[in-house]
Coordinates of N, CA and C in Angstrom, one line a residue:
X1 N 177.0 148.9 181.0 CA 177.7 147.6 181.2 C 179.2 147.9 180.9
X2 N 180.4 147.8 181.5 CA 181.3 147.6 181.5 C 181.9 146.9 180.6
X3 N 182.9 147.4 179.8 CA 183.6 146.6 178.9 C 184.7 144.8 179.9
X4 N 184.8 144.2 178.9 CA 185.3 143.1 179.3 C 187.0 143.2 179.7
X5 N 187.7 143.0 180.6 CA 188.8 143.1 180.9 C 189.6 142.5 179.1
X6 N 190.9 143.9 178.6 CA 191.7 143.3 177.9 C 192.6 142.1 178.1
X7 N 192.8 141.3 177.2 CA 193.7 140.4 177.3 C 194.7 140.3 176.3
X8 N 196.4 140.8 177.0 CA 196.9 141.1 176.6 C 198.0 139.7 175.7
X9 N 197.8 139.4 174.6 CA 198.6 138.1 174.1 C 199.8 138.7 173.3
X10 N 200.5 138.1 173.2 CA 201.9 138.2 172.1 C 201.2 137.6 170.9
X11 N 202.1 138.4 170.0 CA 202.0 137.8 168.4 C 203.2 137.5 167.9
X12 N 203.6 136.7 167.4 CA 204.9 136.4 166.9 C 204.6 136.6 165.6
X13 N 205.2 137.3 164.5 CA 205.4 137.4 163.2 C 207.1 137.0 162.9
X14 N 206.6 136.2 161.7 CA 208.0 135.9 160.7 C 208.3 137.0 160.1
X15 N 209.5 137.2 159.8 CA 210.4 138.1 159.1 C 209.3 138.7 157.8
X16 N 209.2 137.4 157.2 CA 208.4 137.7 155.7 C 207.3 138.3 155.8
X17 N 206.1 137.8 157.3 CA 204.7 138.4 157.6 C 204.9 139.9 157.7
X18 N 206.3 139.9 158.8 CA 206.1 141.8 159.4 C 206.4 142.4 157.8
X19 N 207.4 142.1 157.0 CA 207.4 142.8 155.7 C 206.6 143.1 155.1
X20 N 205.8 141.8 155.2 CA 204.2 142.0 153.6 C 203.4 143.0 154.5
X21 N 203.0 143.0 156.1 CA 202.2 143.8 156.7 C 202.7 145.3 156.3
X22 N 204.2 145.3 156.7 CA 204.7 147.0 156.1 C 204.4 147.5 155.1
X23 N 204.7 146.6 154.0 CA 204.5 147.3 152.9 C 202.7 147.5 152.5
X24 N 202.2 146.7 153.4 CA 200.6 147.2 152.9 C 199.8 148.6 153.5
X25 N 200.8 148.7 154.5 CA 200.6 150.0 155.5 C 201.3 151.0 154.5
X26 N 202.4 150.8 154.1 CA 203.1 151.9 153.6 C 202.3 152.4 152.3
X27 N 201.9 151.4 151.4 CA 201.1 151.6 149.9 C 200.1 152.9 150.5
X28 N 199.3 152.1 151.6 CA 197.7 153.1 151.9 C 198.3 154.4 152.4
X29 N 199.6 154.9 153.5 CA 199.8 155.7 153.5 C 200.7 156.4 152.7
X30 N 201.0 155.9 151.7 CA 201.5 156.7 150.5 C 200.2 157.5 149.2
X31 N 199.2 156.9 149.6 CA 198.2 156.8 148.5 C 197.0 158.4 149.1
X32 N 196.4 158.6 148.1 CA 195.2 158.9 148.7 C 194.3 158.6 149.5
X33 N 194.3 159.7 150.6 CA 193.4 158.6 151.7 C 191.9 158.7 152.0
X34 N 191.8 159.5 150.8 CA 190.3 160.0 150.6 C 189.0 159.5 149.6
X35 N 190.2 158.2 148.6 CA 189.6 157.7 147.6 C 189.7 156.0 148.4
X36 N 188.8 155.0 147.8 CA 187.9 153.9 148.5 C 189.3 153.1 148.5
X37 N 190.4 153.3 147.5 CA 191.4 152.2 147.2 C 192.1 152.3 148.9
X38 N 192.5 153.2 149.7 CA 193.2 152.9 151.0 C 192.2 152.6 152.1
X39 N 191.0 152.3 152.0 CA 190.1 152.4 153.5 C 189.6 150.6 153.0
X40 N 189.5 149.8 154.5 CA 188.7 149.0 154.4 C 187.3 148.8 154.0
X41 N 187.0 150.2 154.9 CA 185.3 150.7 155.0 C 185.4 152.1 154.3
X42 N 184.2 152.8 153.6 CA 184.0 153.8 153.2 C 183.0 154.7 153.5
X43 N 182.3 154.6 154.6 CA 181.4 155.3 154.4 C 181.5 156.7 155.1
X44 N 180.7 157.8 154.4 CA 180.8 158.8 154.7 C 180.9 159.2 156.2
X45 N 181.8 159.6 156.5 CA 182.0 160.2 158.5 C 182.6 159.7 159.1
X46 N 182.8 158.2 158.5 CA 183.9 157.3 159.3 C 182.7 156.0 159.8
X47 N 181.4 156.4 159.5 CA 180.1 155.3 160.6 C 180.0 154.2 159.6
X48 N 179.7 153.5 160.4 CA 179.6 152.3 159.9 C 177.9 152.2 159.8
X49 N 177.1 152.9 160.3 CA 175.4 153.0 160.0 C 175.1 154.5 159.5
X50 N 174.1 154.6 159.0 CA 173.9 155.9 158.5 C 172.4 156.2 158.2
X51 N 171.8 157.4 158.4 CA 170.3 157.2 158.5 C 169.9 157.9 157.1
X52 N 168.6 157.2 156.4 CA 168.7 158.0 155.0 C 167.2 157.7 154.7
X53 N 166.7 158.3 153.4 CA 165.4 157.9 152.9 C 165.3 157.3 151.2
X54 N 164.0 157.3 151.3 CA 164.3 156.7 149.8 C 162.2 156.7 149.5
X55 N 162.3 156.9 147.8 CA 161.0 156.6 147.4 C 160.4 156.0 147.0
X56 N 159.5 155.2 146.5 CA 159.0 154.6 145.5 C 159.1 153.0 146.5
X57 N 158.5 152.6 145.5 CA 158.6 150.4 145.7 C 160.0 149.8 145.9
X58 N 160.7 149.3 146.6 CA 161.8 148.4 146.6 C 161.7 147.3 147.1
X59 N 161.9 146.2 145.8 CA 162.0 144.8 146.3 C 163.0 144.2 146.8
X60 N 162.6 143.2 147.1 CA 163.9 141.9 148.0 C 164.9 142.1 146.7
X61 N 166.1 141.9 146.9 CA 167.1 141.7 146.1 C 167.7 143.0 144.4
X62 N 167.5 143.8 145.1 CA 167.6 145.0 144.3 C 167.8 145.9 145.2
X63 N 168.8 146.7 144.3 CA 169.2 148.3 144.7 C 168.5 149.2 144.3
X64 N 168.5 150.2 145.4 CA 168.1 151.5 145.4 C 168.8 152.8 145.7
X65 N 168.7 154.1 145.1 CA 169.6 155.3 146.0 C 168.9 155.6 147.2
X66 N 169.6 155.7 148.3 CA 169.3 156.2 148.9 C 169.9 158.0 149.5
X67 N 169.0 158.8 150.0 CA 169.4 159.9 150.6 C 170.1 159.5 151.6
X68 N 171.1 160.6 152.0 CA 171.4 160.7 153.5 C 170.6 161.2 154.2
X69 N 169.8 161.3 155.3 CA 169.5 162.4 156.5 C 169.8 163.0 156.9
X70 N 171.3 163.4 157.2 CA 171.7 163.9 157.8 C 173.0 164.8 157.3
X71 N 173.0 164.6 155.9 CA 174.5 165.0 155.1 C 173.5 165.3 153.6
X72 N 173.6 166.6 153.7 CA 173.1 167.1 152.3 C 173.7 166.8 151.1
X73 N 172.9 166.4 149.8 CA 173.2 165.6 149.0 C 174.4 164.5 148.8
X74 N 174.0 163.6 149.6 CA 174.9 162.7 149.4 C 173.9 161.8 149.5
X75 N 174.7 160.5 148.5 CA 173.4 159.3 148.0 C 174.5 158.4 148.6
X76 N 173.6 157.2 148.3 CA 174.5 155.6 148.7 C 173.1 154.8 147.8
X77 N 173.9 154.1 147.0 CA 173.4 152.9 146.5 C 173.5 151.4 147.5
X78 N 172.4 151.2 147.7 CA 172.1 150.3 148.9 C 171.1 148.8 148.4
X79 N 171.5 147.7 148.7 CA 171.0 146.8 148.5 C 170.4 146.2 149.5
X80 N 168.8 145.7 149.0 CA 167.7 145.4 150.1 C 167.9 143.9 150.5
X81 N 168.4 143.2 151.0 CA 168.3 142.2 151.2 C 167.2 141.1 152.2
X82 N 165.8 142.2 152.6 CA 165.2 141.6 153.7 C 164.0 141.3 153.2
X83 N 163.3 142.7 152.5 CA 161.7 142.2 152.3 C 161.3 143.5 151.4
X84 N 160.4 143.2 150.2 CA 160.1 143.7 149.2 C 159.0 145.2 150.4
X85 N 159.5 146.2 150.1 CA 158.6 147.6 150.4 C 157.9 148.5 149.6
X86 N 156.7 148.9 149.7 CA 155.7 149.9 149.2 C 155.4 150.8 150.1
X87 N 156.3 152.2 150.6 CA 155.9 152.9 151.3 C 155.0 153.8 150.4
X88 N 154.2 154.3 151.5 CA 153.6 155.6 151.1 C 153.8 157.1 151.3
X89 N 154.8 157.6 150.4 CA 155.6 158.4 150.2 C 156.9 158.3 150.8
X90 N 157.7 159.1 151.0 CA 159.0 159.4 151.6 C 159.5 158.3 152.8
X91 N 159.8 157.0 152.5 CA 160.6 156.1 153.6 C 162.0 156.3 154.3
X92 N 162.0 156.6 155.6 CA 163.0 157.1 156.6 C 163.2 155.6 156.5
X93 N 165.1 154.8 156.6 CA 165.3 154.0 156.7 C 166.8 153.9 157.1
X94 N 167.4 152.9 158.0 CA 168.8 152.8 158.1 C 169.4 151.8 157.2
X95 N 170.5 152.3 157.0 CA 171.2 151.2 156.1 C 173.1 151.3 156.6
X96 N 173.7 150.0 156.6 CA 174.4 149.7 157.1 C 175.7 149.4 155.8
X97 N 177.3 149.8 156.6 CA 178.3 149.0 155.2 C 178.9 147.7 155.6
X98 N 178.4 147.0 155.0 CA 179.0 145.8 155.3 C 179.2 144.9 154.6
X99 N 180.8 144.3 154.5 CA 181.5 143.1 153.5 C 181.4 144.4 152.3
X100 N 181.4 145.3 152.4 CA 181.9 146.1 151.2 C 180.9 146.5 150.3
X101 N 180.1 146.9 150.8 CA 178.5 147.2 150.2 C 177.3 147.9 151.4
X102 N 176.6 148.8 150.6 CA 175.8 149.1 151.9 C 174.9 148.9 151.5
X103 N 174.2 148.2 152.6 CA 172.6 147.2 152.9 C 171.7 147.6 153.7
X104 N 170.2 147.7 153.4 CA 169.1 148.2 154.2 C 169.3 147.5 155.7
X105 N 169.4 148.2 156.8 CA 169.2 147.4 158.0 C 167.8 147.6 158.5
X106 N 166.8 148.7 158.5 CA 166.1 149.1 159.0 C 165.2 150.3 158.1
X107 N 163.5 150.4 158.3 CA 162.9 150.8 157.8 C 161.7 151.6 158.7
X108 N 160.9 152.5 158.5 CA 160.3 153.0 159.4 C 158.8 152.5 158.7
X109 N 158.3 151.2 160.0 CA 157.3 150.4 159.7 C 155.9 151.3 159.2
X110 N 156.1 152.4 160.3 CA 154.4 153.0 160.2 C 154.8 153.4 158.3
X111 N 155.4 153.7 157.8 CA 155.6 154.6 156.5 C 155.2 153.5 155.4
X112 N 154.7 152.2 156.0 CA 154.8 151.0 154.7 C 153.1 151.2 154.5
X113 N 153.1 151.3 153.3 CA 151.4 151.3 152.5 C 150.6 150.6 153.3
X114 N 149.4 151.5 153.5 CA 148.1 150.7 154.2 C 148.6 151.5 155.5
X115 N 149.3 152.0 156.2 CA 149.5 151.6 157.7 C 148.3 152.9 158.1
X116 N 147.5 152.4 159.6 CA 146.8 153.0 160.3 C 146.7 153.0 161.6
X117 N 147.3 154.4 162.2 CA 147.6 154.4 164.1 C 146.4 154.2 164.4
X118 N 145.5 154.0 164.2 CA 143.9 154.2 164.8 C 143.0 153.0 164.8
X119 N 143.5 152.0 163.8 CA 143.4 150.7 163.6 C 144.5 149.6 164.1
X120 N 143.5 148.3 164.3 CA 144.4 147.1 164.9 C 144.5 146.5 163.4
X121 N 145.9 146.5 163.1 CA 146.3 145.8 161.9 C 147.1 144.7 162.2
X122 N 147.1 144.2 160.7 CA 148.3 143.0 160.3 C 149.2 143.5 159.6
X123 N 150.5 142.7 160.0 CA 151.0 143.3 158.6 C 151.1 141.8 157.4
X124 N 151.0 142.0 156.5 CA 151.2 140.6 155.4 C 151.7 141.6 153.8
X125 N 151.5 140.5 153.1 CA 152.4 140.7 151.8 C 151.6 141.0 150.7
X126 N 151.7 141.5 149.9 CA 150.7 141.9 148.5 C 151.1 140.5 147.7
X127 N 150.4 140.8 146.4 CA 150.8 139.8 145.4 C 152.1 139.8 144.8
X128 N 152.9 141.1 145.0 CA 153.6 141.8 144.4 C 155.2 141.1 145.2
X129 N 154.5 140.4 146.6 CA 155.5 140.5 147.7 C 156.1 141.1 148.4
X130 N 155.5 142.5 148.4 CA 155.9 143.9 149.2 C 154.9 143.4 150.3
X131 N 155.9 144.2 151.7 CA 154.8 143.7 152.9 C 153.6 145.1 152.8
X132 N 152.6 144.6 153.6 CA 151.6 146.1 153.6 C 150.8 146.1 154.8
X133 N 150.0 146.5 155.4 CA 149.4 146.4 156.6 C 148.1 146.5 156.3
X134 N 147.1 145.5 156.8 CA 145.7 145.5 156.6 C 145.1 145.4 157.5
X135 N 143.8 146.0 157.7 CA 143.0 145.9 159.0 C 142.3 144.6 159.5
X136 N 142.2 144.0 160.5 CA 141.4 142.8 160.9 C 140.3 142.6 160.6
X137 N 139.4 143.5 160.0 CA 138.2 143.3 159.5 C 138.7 143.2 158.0
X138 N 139.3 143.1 157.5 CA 140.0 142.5 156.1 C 140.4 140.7 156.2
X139 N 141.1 140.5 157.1 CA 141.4 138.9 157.5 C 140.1 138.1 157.4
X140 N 140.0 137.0 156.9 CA 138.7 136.2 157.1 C 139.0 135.3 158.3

């Protein structure tokens, strides 16, 4: 799909605007540009998504480390904000930076406890509130 034709508009800036914008450009390029204080965004490569894993139980509203996949030891502390997980063992997952934080976007479903390619399942939630998958001869 083709991008959308540019639309080229004027900006008018006051005297005072174009100054404050200068000097915020000049600070970052005076500074280190390697440490988090000059970048909007930080994440490793320049991506704004990043593919990684992680172990154990992680609930709704809590952080976890995560691995990178793809960048040898390098971690990100990542907040879950979607749904409490119980994988069974090693969870491949994406996680995303955004508003200045990086946050689970995505998780690799088959990897969540209980799962079976060979069975027709559900997925539903433990007591615990972690989702899990159960077989249809489980459902009443």
């Amino acid at each position: 799909m083709a991008r959308p034709p540019r639309v080229n508009r004027r900006i008018s800036l006051t005297p005072r605007t174009a100054k404050r914008i200068t000097r915020a450009v000049l600070e970052v390029e005076r500074g280190d540009r390697d440490t988090d204080a000059g970048h909007l965004r930080t994440p490793v490569g320049g991506d704004d998504l990043a593919r990684g894993t992680f172990t154990g139980a992680w609930d709704k509203g809590t952080t976890k480390t995560v691995s990178d996949a793809a960048l040898s030891g390098v971690t990100y502390e990542v907040k879950n904000y979607l749904a409490g997980l119980n994988p069974s063992g090693t969870m491949p997952c994406v996680i995303g930076y955004a508003l200045g934080e990086w946050v689970l976007v995505g998780w690799d479903w088959t990897a969540l406890s209980g799962y079976s390619g060979s069975a027709q399942q559900v997925l539903a939630h433990n007591a615990s509130g972690r989702l899990v998958w159960l077989n249809t001869t489980a459902c009443p």
